[in-house]
Short mmCIF file of C-alpha atoms and ligand atoms in Angstrom, two decimals:
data_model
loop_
_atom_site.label_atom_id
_atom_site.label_comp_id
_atom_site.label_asym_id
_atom_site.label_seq_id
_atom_site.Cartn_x
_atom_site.Cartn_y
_atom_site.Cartn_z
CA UNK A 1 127.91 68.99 93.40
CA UNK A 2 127.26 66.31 91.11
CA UNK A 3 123.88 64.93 89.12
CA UNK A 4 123.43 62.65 86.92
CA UNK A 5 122.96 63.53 83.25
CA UNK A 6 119.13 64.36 83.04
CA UNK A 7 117.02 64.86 79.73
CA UNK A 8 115.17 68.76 80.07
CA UNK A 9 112.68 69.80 78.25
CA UNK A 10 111.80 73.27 78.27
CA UNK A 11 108.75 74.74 76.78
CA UNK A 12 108.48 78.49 75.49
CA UNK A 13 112.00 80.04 73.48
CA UNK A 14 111.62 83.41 74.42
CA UNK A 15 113.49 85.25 76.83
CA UNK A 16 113.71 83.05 79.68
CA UNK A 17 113.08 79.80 78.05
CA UNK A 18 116.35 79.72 75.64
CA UNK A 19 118.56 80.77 78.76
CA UNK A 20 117.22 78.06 80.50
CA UNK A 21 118.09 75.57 78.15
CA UNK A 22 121.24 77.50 77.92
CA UNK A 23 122.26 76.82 81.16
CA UNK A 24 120.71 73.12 81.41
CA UNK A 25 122.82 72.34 78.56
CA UNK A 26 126.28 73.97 79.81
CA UNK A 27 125.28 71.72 82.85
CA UNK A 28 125.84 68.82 80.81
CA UNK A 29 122.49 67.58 80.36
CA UNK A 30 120.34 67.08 76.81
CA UNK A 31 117.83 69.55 76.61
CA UNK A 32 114.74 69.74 73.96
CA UNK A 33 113.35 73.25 73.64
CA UNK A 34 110.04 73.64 71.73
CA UNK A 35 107.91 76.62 71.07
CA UNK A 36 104.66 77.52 69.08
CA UNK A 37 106.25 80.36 67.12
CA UNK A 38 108.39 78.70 64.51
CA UNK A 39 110.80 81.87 64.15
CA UNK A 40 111.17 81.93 68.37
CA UNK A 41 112.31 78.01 67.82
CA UNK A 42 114.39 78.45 65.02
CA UNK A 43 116.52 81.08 66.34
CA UNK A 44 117.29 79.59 70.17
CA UNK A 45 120.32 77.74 68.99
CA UNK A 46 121.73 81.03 67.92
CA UNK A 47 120.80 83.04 70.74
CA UNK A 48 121.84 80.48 73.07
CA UNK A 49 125.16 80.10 70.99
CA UNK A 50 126.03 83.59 71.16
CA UNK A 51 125.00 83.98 74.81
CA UNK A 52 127.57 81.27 75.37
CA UNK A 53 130.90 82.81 72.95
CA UNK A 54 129.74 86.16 74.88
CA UNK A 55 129.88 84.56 78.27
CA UNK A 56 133.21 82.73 77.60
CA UNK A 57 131.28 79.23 78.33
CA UNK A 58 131.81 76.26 76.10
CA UNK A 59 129.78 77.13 72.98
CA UNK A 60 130.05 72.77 72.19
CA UNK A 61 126.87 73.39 74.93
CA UNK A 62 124.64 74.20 72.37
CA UNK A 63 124.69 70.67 70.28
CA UNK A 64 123.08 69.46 73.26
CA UNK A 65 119.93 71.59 72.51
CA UNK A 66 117.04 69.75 70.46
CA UNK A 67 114.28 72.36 69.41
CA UNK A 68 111.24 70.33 68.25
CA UNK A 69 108.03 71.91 67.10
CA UNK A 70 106.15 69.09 68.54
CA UNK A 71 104.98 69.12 72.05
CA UNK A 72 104.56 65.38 72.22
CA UNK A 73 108.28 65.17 70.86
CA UNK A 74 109.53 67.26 73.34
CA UNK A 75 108.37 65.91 76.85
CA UNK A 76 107.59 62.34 75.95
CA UNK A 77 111.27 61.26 77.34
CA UNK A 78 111.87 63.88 79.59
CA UNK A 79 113.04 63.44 83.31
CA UNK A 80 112.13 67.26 84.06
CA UNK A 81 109.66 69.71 81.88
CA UNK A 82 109.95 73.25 82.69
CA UNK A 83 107.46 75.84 80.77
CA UNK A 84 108.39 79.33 79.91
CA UNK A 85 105.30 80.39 78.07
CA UNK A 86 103.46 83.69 78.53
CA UNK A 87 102.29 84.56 81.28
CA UNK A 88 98.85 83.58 81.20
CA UNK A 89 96.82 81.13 83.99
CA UNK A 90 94.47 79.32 80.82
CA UNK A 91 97.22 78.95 78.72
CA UNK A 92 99.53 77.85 81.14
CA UNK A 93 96.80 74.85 82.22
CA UNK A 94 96.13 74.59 78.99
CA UNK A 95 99.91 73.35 78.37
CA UNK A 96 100.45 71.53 81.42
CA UNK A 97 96.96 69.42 80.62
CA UNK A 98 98.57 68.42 77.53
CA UNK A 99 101.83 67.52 78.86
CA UNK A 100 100.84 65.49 82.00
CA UNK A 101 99.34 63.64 78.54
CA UNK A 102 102.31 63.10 76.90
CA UNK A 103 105.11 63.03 79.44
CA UNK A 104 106.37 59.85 81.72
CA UNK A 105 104.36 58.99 84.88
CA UNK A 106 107.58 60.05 87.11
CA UNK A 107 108.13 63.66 84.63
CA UNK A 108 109.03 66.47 87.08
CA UNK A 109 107.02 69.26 85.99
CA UNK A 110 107.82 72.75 86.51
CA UNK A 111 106.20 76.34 85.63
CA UNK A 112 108.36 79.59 85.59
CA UNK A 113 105.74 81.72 86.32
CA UNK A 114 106.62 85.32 87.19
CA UNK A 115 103.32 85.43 90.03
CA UNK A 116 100.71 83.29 89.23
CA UNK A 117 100.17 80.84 92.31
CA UNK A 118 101.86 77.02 91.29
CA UNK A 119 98.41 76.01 93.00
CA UNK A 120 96.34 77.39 90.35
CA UNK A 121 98.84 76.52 87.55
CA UNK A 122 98.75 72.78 88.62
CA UNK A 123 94.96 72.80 90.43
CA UNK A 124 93.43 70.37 87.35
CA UNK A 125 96.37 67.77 86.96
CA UNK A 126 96.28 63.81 87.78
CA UNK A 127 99.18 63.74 89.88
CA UNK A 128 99.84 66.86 91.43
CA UNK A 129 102.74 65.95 93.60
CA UNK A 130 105.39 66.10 90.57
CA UNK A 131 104.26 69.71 89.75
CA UNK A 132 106.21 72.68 91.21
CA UNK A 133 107.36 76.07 90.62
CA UNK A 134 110.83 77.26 89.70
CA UNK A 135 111.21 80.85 89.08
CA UNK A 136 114.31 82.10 87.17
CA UNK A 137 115.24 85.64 86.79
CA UNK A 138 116.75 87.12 83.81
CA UNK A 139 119.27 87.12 82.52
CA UNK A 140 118.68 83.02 83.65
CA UNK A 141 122.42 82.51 82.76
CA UNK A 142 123.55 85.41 85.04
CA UNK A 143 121.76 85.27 87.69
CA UNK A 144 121.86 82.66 90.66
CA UNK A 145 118.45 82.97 92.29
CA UNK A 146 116.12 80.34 91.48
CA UNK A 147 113.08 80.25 93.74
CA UNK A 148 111.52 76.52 93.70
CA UNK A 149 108.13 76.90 95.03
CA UNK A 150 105.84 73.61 95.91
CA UNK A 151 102.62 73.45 96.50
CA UNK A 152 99.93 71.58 99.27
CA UNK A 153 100.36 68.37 96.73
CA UNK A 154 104.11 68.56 95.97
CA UNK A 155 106.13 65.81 97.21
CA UNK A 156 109.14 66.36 98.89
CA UNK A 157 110.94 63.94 96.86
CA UNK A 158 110.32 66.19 93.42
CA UNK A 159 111.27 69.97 95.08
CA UNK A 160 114.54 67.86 96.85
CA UNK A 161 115.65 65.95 92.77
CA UNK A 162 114.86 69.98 91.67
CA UNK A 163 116.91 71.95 94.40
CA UNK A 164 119.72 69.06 93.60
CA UNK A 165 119.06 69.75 89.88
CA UNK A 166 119.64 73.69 89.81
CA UNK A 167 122.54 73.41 92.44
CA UNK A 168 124.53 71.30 90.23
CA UNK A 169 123.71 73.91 87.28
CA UNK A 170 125.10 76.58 89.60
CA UNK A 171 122.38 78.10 90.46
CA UNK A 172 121.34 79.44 93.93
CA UNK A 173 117.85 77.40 94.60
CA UNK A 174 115.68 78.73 97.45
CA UNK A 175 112.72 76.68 98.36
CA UNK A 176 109.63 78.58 98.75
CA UNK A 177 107.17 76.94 101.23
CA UNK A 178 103.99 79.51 100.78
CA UNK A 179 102.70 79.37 97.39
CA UNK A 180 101.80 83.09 97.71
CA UNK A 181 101.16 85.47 94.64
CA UNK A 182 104.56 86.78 93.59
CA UNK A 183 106.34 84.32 96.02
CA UNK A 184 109.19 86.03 97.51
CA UNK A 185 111.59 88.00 95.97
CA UNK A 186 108.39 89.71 92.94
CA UNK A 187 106.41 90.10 95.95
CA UNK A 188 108.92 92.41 97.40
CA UNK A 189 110.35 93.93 94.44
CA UNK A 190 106.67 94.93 93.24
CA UNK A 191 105.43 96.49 96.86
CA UNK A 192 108.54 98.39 96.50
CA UNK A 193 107.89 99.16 93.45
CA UNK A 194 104.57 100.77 94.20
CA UNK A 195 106.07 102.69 96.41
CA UNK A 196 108.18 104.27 93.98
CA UNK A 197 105.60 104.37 91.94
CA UNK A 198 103.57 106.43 94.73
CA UNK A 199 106.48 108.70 94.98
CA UNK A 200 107.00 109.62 91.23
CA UNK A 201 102.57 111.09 91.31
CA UNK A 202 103.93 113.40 94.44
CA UNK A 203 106.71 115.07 92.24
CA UNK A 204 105.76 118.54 90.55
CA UNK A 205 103.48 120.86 91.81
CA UNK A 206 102.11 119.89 95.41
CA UNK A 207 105.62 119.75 96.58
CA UNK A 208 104.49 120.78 99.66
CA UNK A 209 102.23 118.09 100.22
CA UNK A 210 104.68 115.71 99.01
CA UNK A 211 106.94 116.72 102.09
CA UNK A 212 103.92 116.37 104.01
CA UNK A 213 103.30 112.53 103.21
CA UNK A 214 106.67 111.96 103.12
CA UNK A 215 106.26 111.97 107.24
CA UNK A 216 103.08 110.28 107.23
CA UNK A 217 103.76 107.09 109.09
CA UNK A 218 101.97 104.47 106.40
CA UNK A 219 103.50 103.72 103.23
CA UNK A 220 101.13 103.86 100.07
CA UNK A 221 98.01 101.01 100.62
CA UNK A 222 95.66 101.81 97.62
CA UNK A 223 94.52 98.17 97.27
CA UNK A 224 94.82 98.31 93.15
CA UNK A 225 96.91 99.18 91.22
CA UNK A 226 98.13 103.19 90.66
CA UNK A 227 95.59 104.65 88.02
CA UNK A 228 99.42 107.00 86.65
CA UNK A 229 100.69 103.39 85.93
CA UNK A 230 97.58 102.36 84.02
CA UNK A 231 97.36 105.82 82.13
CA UNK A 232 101.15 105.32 80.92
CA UNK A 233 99.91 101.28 79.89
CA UNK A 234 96.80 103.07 78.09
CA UNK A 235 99.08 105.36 76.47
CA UNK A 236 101.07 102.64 75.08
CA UNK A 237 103.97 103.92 77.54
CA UNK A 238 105.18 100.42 78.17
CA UNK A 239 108.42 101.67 79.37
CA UNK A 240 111.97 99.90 77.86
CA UNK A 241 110.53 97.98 75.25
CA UNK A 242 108.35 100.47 73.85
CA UNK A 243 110.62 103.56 74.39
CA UNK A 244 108.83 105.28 76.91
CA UNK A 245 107.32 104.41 80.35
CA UNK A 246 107.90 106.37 83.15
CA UNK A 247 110.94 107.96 81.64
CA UNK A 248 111.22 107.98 77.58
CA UNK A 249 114.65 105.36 76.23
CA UNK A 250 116.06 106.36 73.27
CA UNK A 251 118.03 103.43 71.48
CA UNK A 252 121.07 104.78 72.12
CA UNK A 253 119.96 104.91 76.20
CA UNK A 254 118.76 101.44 76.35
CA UNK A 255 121.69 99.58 74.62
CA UNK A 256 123.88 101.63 77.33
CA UNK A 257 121.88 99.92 79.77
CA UNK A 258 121.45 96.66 78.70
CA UNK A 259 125.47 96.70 78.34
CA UNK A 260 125.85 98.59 81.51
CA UNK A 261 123.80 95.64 82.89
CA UNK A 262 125.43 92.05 81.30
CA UNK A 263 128.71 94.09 82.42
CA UNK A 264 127.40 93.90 86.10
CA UNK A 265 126.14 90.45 86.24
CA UNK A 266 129.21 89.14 84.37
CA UNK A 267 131.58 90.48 86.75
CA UNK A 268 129.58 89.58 90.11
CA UNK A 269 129.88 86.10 88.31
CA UNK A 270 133.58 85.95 88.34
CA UNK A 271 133.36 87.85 91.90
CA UNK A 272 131.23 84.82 92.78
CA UNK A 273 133.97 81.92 91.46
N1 LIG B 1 111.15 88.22 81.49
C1 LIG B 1 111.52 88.05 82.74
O1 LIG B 1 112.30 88.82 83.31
C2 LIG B 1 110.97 86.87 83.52
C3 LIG B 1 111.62 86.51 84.71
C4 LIG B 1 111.14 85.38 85.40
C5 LIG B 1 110.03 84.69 84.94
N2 LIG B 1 109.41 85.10 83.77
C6 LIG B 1 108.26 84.32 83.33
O2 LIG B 1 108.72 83.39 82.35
C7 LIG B 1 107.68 83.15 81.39
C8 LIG B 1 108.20 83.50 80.00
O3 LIG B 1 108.59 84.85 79.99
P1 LIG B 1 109.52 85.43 78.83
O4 LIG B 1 109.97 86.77 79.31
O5 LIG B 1 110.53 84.43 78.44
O6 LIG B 1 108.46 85.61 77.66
P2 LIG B 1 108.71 85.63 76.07
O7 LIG B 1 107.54 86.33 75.50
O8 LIG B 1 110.09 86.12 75.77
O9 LIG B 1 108.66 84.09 75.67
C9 LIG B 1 107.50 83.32 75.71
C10 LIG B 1 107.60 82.29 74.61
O10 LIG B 1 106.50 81.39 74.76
C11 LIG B 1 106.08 81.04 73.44
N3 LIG B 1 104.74 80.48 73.51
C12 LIG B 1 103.56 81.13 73.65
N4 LIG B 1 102.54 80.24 73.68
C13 LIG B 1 103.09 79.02 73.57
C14 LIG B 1 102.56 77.70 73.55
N5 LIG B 1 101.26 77.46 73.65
N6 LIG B 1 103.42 76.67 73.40
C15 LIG B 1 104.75 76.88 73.28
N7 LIG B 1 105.30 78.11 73.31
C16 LIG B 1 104.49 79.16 73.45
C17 LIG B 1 106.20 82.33 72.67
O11 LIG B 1 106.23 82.08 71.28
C18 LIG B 1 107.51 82.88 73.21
O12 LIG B 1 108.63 82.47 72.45
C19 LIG B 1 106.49 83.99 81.82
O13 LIG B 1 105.63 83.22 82.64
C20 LIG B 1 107.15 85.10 82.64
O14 LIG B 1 106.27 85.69 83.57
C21 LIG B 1 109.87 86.16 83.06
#
């Protein structure tokens, strides 16, 4: 599939953001990519650079990336905005306030939110009906899944121009028709992982009892969240990135891993064509 060379702008150069821009880019369009930190900005070209030699993908990709340190800059000629900030519901209004300011009357604007609701994202904007949702999944250049999520107000003009927009990257765009906390696939993922979760408190000494629940017919419905999960967050237990969470990672252990991982995705690419 075919589309027509676009200008992106992508907002927030962390994890997500630069491999967005990555793949934008490799797609052939002309991507700005700003970001508040001046050392997240600075480095993007690099990352995105060697996340293209490492790949095998054109690295030429990467003179198509702009970073800009000013907002304005960044959206004021862009066809599509898609923000990759933290995730935070003020900030994220916050941002998209200032770019309905800034960016073209017809600007496609999208939030990668992990969870948060597009509807509450987008709630305080002019024109609603160019706002949507498009959640990535990382690594973004790996994997296909891209959920495109539209709200009461979206048009159906902007999600179809946005399902067009990732197929033609190569990505596998699902639309999303309930704007529901943790849409689809995070919605599963994290009842599952409560569950798990649920299991891991049972292990150890009432072993007995753990057999016994095990054939209790309803799966774990506390309503918040497990009070082991926010011990291990009290105890700074943050799990991967801090070297302990439910299991401790030694360096060593997580660079396995992360390889392990890449290895995985790269070869269910070429599995994929
Ligand atoms: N990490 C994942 O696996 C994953 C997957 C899907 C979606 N997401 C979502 O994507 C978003 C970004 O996640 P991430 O993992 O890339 O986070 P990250 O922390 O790696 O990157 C966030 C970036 O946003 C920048 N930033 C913060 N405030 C800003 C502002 N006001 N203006 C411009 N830039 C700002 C930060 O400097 C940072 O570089 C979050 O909403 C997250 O929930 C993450």
């Amino acid at each position: 599939m075919r589309m027509a060379k676009a200008r992106i702008a992508v907002i927030g150069a962390g994890l997500m953001g630069h491999g967005i821009a990555q793949v934008f880019a490799l797609a052939g369009h002309d991507v700005s990519i700003h970001d508040s930190v001046a050392a997240n900005l600075d480095s993007a070209k690099a990352r995105i650079l060697a996340n293209l030699k490492d790949l095998g993908d054109d690295p030429s990709a990467v003179e198509r990336v702009q970073p800009t340190a000013d907002l304005a800059a960044a959206v004021r000629e862009a066809d599509y905005v898609v923000e990759a900030v933290l995730e935070d519901l003020p900030l994220k209004q916050k941002l998209f306030a200032e770019i309905e300011t800034h960016a073209r009357p017809r600007t496609i604007l999208a939030s990668n939110t992990s969870v948060i609701p597009i509807t509450k994202i987008m709630e305080g904007l002019r024109d609603r009906s160019r706002a949507l949702g498009t959640h990535w999944w990382n690594p973004p250049y790996l994997v296909p899944l891209v959920e495109v999520i539209g709200t009461q107000w979206t048009s159906p003009a902007a999600i179809d121009w946005t399902m067009a927009l990732h197929k033609a990257a190569g990505k596998m765009p699902v639309h999303v028709k309930k704007d529901v906390p943790g849409f689809v696939g995070n919605r599963l993922q994290h009842a599952l992982w409560r569950e798990a979760i649920a299991l891991v408190e049972l292990v150890g000494t009432d072993l007995t009892l753990a057999i016994h629940q095990t054939v209790l017919p309803d799966i774990e419905n506390r309503r918040g969240p497990s009070p082991y999960l926010e011990a291990l967050v009290a105890n700074g237990k943050l799990g991967f990135k801090s070297g302990e969470g439910f299991r401790p990672w030694s360096a060593d252990a997580q660079a396995a891993l992360r390889a392990k991982v890449l290895q995985h995705l790269k070869k269910a690419r070429i599995a994929d064509g």
